[in-house]
Coordinates of C-alpha atoms and ligand atoms in Angstrom, one line a residue:
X1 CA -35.9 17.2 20.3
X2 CA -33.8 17.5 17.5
X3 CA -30.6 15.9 18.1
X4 CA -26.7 17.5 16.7
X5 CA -24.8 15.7 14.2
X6 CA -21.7 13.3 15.5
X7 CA -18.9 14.4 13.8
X8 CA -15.2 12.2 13.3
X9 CA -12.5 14.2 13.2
X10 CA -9.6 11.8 11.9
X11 CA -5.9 13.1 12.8
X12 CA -3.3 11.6 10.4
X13 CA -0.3 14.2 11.0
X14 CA 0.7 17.1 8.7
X15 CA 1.7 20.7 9.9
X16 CA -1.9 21.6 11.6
X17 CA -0.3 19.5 14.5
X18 CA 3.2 19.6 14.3
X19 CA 5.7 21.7 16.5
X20 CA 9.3 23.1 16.4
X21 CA 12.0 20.5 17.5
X22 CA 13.8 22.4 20.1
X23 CA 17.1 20.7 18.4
X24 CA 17.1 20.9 15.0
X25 CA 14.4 23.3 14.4
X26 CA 12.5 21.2 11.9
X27 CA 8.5 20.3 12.2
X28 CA 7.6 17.3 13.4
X29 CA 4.3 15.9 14.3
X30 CA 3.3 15.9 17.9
X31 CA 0.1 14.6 20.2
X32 CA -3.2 14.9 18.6
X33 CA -4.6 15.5 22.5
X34 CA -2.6 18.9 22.6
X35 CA -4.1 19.8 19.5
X36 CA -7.5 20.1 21.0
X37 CA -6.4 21.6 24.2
X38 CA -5.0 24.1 21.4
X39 CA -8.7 25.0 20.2
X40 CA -11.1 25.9 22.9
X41 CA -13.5 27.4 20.2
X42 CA -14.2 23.8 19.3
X43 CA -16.5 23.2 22.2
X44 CA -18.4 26.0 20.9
X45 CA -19.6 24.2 17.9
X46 CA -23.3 22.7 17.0
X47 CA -22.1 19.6 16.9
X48 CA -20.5 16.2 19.1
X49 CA -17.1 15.9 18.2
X50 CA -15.5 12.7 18.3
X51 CA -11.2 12.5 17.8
X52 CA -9.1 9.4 16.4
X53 CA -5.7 9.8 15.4
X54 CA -3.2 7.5 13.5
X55 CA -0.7 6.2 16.4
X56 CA 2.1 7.8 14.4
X57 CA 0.7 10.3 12.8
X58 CA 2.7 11.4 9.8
X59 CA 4.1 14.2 7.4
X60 CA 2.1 13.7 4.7
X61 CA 5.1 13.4 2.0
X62 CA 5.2 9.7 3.7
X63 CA 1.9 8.9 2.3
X64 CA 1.3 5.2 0.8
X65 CA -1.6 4.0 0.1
X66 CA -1.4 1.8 3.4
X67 CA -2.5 5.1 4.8
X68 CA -5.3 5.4 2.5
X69 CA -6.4 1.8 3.7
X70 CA -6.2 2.9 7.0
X71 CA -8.3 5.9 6.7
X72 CA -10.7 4.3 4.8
X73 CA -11.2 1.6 7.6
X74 CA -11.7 4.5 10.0
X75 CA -14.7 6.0 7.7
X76 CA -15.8 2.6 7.3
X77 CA -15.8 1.3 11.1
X78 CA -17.6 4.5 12.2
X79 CA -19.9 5.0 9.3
X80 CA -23.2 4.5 10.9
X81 CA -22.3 6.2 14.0
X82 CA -21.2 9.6 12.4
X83 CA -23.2 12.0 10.6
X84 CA -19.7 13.3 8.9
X85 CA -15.8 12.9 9.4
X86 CA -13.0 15.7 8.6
X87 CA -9.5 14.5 7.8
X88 CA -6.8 16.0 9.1
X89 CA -3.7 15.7 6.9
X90 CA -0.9 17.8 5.6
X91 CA -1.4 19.7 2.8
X92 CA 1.4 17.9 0.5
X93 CA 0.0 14.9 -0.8
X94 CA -3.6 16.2 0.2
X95 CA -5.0 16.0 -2.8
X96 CA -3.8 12.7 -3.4
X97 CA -5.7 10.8 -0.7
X98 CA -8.9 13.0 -1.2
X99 CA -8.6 11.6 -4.8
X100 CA -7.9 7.8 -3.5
X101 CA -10.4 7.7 -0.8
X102 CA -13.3 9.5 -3.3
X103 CA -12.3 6.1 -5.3
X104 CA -11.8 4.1 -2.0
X105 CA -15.2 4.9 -0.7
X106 CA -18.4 3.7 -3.1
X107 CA -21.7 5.1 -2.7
X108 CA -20.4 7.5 0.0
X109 CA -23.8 9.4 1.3
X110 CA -22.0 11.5 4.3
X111 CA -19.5 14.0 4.1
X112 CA -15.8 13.4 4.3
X113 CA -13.8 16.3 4.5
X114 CA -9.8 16.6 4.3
X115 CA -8.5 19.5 5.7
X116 CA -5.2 21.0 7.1
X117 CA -2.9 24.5 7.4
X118 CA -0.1 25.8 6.1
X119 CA 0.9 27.2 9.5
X120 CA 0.7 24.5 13.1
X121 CA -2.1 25.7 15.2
X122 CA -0.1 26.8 17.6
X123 CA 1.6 29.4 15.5
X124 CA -0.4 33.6 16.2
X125 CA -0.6 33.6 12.2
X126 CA -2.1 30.1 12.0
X127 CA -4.6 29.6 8.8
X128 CA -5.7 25.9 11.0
X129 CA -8.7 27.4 12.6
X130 CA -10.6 28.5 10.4
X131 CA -9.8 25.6 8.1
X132 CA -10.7 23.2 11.1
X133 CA -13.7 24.8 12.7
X134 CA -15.4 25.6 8.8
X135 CA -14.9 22.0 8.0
X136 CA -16.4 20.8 10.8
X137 CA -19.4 22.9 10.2
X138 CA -19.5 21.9 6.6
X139 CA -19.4 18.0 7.6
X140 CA -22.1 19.0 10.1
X141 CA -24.3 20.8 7.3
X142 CA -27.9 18.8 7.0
X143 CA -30.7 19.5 5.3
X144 CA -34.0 17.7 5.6
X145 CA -32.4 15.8 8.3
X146 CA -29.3 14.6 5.3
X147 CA -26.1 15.7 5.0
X148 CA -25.6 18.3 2.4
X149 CA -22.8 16.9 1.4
X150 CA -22.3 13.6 0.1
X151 CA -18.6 13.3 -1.4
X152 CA -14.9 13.4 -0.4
X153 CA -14.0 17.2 -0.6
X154 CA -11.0 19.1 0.3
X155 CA -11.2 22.3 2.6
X156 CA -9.2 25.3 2.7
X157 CA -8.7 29.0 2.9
X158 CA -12.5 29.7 2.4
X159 CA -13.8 27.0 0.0
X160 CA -14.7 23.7 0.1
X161 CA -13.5 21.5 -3.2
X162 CA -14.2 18.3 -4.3
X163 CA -11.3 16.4 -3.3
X164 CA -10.5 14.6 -6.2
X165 CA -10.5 17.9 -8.5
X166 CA -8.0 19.2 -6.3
X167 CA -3.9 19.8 -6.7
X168 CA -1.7 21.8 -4.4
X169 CA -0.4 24.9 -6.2
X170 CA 1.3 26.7 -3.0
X171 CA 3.6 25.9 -1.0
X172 CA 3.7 29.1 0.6
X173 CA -0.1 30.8 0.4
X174 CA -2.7 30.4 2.3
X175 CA -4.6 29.8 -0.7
X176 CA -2.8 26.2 -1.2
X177 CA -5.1 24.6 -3.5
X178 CA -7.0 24.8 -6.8
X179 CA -9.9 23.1 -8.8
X180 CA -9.1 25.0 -12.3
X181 CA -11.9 22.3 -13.9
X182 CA -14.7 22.2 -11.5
X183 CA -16.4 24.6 -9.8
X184 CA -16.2 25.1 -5.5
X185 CA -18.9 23.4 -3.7
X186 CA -18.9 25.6 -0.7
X187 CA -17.6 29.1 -0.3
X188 CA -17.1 30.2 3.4
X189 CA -17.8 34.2 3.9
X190 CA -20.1 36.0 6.0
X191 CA -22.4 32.9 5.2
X192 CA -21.8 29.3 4.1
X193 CA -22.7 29.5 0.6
X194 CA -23.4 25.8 -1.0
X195 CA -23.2 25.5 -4.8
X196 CA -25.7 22.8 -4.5
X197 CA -26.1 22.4 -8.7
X198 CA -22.5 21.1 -8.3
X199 CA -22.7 18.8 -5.5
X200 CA -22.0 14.8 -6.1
X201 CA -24.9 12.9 -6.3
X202 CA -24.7 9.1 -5.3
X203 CA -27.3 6.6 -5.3
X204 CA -29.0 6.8 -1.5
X205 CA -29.9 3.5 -1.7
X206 CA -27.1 1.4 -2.4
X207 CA -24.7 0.2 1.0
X208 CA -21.1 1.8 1.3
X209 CA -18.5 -0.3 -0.5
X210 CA -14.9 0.5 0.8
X211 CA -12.4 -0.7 -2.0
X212 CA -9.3 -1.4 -0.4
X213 CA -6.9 -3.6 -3.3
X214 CA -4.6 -0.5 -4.7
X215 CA -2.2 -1.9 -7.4
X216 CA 0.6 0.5 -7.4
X217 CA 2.5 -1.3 -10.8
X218 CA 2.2 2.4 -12.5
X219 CA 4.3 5.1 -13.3
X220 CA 3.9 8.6 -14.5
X221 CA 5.5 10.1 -17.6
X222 CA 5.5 13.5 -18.0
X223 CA 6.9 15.1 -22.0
X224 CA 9.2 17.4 -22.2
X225 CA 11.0 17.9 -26.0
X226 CA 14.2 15.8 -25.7
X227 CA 12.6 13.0 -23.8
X228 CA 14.6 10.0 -25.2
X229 CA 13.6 6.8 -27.3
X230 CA 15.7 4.5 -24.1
X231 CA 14.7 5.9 -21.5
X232 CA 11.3 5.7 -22.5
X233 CA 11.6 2.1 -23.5
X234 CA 13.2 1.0 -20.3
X235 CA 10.4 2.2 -18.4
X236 CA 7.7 0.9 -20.2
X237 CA 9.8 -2.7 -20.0
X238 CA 9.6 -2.3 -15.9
X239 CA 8.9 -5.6 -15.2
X240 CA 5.3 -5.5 -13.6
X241 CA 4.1 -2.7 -15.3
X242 CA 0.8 -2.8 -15.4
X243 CA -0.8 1.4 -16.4
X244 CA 1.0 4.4 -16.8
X245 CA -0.1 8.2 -16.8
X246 CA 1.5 10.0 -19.7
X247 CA 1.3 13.9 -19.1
X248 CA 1.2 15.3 -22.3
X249 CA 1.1 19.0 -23.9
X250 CA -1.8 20.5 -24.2
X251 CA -5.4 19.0 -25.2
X252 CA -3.4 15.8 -25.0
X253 CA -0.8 16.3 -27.7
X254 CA 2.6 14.4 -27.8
X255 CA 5.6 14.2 -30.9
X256 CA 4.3 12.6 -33.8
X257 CA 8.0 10.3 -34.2
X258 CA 7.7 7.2 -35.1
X259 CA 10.0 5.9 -32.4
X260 CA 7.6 7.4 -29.7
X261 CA 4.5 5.8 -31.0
X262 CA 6.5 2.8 -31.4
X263 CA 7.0 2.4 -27.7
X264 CA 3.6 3.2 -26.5
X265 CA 2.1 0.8 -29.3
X266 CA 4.1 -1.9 -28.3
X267 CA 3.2 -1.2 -24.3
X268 CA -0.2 -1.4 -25.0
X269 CA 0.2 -4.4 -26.8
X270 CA 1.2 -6.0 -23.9
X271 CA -1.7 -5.2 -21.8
X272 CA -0.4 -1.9 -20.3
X273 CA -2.9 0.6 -19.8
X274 CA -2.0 4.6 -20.9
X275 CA -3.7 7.2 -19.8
X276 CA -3.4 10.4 -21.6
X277 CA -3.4 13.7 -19.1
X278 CA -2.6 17.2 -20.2
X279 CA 0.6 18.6 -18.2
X280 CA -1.7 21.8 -18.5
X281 CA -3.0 23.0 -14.7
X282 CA -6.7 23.6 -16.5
X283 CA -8.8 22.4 -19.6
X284 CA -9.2 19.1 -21.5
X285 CA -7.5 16.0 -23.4
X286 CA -9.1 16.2 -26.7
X287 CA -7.4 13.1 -28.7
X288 CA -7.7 13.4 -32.4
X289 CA -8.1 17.6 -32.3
X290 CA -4.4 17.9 -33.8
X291 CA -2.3 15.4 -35.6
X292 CA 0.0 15.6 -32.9
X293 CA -2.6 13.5 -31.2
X294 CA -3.9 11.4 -33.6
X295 CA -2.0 8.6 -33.3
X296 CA -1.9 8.4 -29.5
X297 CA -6.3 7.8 -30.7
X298 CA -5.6 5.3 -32.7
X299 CA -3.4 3.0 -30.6
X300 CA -5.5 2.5 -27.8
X301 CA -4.2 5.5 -25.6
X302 CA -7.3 6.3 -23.1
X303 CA -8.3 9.4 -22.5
X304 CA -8.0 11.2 -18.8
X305 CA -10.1 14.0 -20.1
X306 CA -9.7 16.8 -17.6
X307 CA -8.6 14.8 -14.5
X308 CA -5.9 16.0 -12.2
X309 CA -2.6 13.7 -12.1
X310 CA -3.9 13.1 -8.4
X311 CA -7.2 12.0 -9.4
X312 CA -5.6 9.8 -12.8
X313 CA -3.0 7.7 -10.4
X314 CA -4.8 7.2 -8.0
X315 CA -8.2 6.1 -10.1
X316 CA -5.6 3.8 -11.9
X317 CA -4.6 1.9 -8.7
X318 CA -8.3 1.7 -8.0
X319 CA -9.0 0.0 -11.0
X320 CA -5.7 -1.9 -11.7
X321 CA -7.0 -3.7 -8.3
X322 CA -10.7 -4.3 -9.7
X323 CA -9.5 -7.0 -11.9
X324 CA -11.6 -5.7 -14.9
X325 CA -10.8 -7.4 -18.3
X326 CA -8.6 -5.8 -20.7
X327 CA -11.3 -5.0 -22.8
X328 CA -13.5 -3.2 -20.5
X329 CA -11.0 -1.0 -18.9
X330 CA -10.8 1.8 -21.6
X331 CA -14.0 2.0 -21.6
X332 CA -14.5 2.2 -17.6
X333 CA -11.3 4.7 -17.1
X334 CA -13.0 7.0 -19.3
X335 CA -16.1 6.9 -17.6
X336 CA -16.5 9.3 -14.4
X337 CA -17.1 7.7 -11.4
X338 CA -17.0 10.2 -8.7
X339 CA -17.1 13.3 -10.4
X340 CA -13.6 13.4 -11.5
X341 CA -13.9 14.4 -15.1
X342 CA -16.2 15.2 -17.6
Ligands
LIG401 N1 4.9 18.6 4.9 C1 3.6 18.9 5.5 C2 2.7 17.7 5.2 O1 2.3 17.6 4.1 C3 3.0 20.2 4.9 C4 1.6 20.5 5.4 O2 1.0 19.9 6.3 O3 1.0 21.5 4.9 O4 2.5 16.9 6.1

């Protein structure tokens, strides 16, 4: 007989579950058991559900990556039990923690699928549904007895994206998210329709590794014309300082003062790593097409290529807390390791 796949579903918090404080009005996150009472439909579905939810779940603008550690010991705890697992978070910092936990997780062979609403499920309007009960049926996809899907993706309003390709561009449409440089992996319509070209492909063979030492020494910088010669200095002289993500215009251009380079030169020099991202929602880092980026080139800067922020901090703390040698880490950072750039 052929058996149904076991899916996780993992509540952290975030306005899928929340309610109205009677008092102030404000949303606040309430018990993940009235959540399911909330969606009957559920039992409806090809699949064994299974529910764990963070004590106190969260609105996910208090995410740290404690929370990532504590997701990832979920996945990890529950791994061979569970064909897939779907996330529940709020869509804030969403992309974020798909990013970390694609990093996180190592040779991840079953789906794990973050996923949330704009509205609380109990609201008539409420985009949760459809988010919830499609990513459940995309964790439960299988194919040859396999999941189809293999990666940390992010689900929502119709398409399935690889979560660490993902930023939030809404804070008011249904249509929250975006991946401007990578394609969708699923689109949900009358049919699920996979992109399969475009799915992640790990090694089946290797065990799961969850990484779980996040250094979070780093800062982000983002240009803007006017940005000034102390202020940049005193944060490149934080005192543990170890990488910084410099958002730059863009395919990775920056001011060509002296001053400016100056700084970052003399960062680098002291074995802080900078990481060059355009400030641009789409496209590329390209050091050495203008002048203008040239020098960042020739210092040392490393190239972020097309990754989100989301994906460039939180690949940073991930390998900040590898430990790898001054030396390699340009060289590694610039490498894709799950997906996140190319
Ligand atoms: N503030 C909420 C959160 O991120 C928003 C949401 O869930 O969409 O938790």
């Amino acid at each position: 007989m052929k058996s149904i796949p076991n899916i996780l579903l993992i509540y952290t918090g975030g306005t899928i579950g929340m309610i109205k404080d009677v008092e102030t009005g404000a949303l606040r996150a309430f018990d993940f058991n009235n959540l399911l009472l909330k969606i009957p439909e559920l039992k409806l579905l090809d699949c064994n559900i299974e529910t764990i939810s963070f004590e106190e779940p969260i609105d996910s603008s208090n995410m740290k990556p404690e929370y990532w550690i504590q997701i990832a010991e979920i996945v990890e705890s529950n791994y061979d039990d569970f064909d897939g697992f779907v996330i529940l978070h709020g869509s804030d910092t969403m992309s974020y923690s798909s990013s970390a936990l694609s990093f996180m997780l190592e040779n991840l062979n079953k789906p794990v699928i973050f996923t949330g609403s704009q509205l609380p499920i109990g609201d008539l309007r409420t985009d949760a549904k459809e988010n919830l009960i499609t990513s459940i049926q995309i964790a439960s996809l299988q194919r040859y007895g396999k999941p189809v899907i293999k990666e940390v993706g992010l689900y929502f309003e119709y398409k399935l994206y690889r979560g660490n390709r993902t930023t939030k561009i809404n804070a008011e449409h249904f249509e929250a998210f975006a991946s401007l440089n990578y394609p969708e992996l699923v689109e949900s319509g009358v049919h699920l329709k996979v992109n399969y070209d475009q799915l992640f492909k790990p090694n089946t063979r290797k065990p799961l590794i969850v990484h779980k030492n996040l250094d979070q020494n780093i800062a982000i910088i983002k240009l803007f014309p006017g940005i000034s010669n102390t202020i940049l200095e005193s944060i490149l002289n934080t005192k543990g300082l170890k990488g910084i993500i410099l958002e730059t215009y863009g395919a990775g251009n920056c001011t060509t003062e002296n001053w400016f380079i100056d700084i970052l030169k003399e960062a680098i020099k002291k074995g802080i790593h900078i990481v060059n991202i355009t400030q641009c929602s789409g496209g590329s880092v390209s050091m050495g097409q203008y002048e203008t980026s040239s020098k960042l080139k020739k210092i040392g800067v490393i190239s972020g290529k097309n990754s989100t922020t989301e994906a460039a901090v939180s690949k940073l703390m991930y390998l900040l807390g590898q430990n790898i040698s001054t030396n390699l880490f340009k060289t590694i950072y610039e490498t894709s390791l799950r997906g996140e750039m190319n």
